[in-house]
Short mmCIF file of C-alpha atoms in Angstrom, two decimals:
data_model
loop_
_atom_site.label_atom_id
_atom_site.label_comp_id
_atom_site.label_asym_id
_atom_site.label_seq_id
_atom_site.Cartn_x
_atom_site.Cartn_y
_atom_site.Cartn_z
CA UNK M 479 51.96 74.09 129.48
CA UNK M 480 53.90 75.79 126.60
CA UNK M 481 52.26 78.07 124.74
CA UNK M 482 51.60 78.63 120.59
CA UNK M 483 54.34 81.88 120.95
CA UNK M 484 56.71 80.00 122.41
CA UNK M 485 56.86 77.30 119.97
CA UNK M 486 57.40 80.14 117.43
CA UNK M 487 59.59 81.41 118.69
CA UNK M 488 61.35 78.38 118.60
CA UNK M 489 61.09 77.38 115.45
CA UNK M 490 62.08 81.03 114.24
CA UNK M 491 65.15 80.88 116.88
CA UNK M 492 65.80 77.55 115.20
CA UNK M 493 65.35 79.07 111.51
CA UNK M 494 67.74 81.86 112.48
CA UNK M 495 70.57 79.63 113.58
CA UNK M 496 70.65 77.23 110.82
CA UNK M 497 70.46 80.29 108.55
CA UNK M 498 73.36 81.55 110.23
CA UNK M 499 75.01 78.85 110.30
CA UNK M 500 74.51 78.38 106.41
CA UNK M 501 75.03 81.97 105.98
CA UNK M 502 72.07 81.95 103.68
CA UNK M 503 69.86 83.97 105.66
CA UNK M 504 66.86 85.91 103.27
CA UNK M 505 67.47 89.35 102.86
CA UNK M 506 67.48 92.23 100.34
CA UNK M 507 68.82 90.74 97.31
CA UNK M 508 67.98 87.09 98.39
CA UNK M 509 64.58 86.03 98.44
CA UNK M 510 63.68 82.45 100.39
CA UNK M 511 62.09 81.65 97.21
CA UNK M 512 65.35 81.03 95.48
CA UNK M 513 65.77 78.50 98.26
CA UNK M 514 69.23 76.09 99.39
CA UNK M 515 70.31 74.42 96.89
CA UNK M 516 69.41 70.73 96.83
CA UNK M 517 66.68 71.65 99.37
CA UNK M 518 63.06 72.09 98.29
CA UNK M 519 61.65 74.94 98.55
CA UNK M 520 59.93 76.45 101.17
CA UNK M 521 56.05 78.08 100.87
CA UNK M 522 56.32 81.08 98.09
CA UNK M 523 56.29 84.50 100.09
CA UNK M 524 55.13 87.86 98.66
CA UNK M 525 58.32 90.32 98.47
CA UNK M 526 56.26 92.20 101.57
CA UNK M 527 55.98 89.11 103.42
CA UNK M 528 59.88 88.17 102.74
CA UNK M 529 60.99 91.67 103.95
CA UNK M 530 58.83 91.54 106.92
CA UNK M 531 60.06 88.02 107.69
CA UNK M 532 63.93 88.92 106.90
CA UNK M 533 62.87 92.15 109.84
CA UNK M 534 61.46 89.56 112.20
CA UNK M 535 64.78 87.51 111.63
CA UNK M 536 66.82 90.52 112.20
CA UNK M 537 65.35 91.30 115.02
CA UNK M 538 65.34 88.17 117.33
CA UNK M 539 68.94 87.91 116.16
CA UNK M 540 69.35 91.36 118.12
CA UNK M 541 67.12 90.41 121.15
CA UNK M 542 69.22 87.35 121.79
CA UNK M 543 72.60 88.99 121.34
CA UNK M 544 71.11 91.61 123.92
CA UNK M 545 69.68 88.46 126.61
CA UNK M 546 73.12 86.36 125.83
CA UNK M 547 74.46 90.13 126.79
CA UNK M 548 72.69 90.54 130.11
CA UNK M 549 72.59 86.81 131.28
CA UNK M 550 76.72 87.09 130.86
CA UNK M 551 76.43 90.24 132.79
CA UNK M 552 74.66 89.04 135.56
CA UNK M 553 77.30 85.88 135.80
CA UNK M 554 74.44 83.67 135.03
CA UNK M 555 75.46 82.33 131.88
CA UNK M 556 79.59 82.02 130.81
CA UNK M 557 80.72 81.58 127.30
CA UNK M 558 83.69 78.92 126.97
CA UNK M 559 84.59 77.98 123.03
CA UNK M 560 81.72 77.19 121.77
CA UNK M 561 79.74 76.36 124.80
CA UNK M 562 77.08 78.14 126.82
CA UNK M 563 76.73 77.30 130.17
CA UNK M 564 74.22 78.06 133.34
CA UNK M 565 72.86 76.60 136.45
CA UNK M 566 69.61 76.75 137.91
CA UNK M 567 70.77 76.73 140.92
CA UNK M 568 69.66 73.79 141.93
CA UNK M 569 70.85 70.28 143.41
CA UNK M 570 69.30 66.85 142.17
CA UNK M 571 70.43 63.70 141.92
CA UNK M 572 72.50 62.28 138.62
CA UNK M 573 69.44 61.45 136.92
CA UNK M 574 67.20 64.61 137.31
CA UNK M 575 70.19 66.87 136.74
CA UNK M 576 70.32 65.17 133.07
CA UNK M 577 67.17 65.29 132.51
CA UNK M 578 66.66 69.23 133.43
CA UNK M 579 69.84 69.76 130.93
CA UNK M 580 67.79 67.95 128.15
CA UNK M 581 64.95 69.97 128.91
CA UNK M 582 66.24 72.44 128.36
CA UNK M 583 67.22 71.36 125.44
CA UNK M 584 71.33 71.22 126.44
CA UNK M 585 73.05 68.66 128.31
CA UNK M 586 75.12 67.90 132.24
CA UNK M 587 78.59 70.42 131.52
CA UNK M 588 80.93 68.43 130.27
CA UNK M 589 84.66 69.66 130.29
CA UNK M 590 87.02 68.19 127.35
CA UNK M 591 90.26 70.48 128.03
CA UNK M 592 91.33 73.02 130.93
CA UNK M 593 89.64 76.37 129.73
CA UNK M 594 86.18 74.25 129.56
CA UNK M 595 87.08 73.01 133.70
CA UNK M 596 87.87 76.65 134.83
CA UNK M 597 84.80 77.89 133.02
CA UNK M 598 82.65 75.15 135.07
CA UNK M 599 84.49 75.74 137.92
CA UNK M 600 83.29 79.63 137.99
CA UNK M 601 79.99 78.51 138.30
CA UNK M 602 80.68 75.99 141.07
CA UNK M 603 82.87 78.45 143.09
CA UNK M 604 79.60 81.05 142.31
CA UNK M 605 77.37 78.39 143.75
CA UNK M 606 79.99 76.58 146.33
CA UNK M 607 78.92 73.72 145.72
CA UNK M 608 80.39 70.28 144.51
CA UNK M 609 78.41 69.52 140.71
CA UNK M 610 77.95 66.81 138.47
CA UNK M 611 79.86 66.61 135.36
CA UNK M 612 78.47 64.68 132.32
CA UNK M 613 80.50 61.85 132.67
CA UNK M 614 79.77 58.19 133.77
CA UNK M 615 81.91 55.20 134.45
CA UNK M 616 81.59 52.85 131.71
CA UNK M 617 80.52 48.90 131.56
CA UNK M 618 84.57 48.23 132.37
CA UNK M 619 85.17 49.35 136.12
CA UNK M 620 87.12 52.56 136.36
CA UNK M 621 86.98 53.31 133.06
CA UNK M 622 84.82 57.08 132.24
CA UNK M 623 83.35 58.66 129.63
CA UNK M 624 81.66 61.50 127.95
CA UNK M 625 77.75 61.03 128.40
CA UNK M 626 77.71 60.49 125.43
CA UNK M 627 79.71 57.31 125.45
CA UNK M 628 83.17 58.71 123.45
CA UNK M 629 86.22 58.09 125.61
CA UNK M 630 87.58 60.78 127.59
CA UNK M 631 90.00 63.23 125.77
CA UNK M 632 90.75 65.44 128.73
CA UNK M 633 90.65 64.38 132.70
CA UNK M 634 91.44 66.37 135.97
CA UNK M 635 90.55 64.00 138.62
CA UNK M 636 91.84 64.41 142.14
CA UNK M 637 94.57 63.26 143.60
CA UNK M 638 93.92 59.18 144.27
CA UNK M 639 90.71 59.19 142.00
CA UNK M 640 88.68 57.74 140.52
CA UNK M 641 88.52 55.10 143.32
CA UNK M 642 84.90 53.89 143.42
CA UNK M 643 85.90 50.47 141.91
CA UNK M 644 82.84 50.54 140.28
CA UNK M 645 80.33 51.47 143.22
CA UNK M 646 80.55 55.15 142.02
CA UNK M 647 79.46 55.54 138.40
CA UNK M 648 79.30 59.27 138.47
CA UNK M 649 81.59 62.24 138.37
CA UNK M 650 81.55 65.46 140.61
CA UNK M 651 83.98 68.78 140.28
CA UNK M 652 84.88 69.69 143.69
CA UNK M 653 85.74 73.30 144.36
CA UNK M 654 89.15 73.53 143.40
CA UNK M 655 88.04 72.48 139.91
CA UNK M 656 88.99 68.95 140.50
CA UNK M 657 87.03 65.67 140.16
CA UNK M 658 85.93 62.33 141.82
CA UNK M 659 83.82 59.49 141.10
CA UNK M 660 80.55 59.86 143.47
CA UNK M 661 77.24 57.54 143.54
CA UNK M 662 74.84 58.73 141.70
CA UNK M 663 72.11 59.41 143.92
CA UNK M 664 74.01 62.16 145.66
CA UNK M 665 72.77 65.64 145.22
CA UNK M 666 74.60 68.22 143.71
CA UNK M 667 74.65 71.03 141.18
CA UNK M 668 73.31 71.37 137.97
CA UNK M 669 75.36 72.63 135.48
CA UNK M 670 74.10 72.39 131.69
CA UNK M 671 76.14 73.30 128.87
CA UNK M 672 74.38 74.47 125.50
#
C-alpha cells in the first residue's frame, strides 16, 4: 500500500511540472495568490508559507534533476526527444507488460522515427532480449498501430514482416533493432516510455 508521503509527493511532482510547463511557477516577486489567469485561485498562503512552498518546489525540482542524473548514469533510464525510458527488467506477456507501463504511470515504448528505435534498442541489447513495442495490429489484418490507435508514422519491421496474417496481433524489436509481429502471449521485455 502507498503511503500519505508518497501521494505528496506526487501531487507536488505534479504541481512542479505543470508550473514548469506554464512557466508560472511562485517565487519571489510572484505570489500563488495572484493565481493563472482564468484559473481560480488556489487557498490564500501567508508570504512565509509561499516562500517555504516556492523552497519545497525548488528543491524537488533539484532532487529529480539529480535521480534523472544517476538513473541515466547507471544506464537505467535513456533520454530520447522527449521521452524517458526504463525497463524493469522483466518479461511478461503483452498484457501485463501494458499494464506495469500504466502503473507506472507511462506506457509499452513506442518508437515513431529512427533515434526513438536505437534508443529502445540500447535497452534491449542491455537486456538481450527480444521486447514488446506498443503497437498492435488493428481490426484490418496486417494493418498496425500506435497503442493508442493513430496509424503508424514510422516502421522498421524485418525483412518479410509483418507476416502473422492476423494470428499475431503484437509487435516485438528483435536485437538488431528490428521488428515482427508475435502472439501476444509470448514473454518478453518490458520497456515503458514516460
Amino acid at each position: 500500500m502507498l503511503s500519505y508521503s508518497f501521494y505528496t509527493l506526487t501531487a507536488v511532482a505534479a504541481l512542479l511540472v505543470t508550473c514548469h510547463a506554464l512557466c508560472k511557477c511562485p517565487g519571489p516577486g510572484l505570489s500563488w495568490r495572484d493565481g493563472l489567469k482564468g484559473q481560480p485561485h488556489p487557498p490564500r498562503l501567508s508570504d512565509s508559507q509561499d516562500t517555504k512552498f516556492y523552497d519545497v518546489l525548488v528543491n524537488l525540482k533539484h532532487r529529480l534533476s539529480r535521480l534523472e542524473g544517476v538513473l541515466a548514469l547507471k544506464e537505467e533510464i535513456r533520454e530520447v526527444g522527449e521521452k524517458m525510458l526504463a525497463s524493469n527488467g522483466k518479461r511478461v506477456d503483452f498484457a501485463s507488460a501494458l499494464q506495469s507501463c500504466e502503473d507506472a504511470g507511462g506506457t509499452l515504448a513506442t518508437p515513431t522515427n529512427e533515434e526513438e528505435n536505437k534508443a529502445i534498442l540500447g535497452i534491449v541489447k542491455q537486456y538481450n532480449q527480444y521486447a514488446y513495442l506498443g503497437i498492435k495490429e488493428g481490426e484490418i489484418s496486417g494493418q498496425f498501430k500506435y497503442i493508442n490507435g493513430m496509424p503508424l508514422n514510422y516502421t522498421n519491421w524485418h525483412r518479410y514482416e509483418p507476416n502473422g496474417k492476423g494470428r499475431e496481433k503484437c509487435v516485438e524489436m528483435y536485437t538488431d533493432g528490428s521488428w515482427n509481429d508475435k502472439k501476444c502471449n509470448q514473454y518478453r521485455l518490458t520497456i515503458c516510455e514516460f
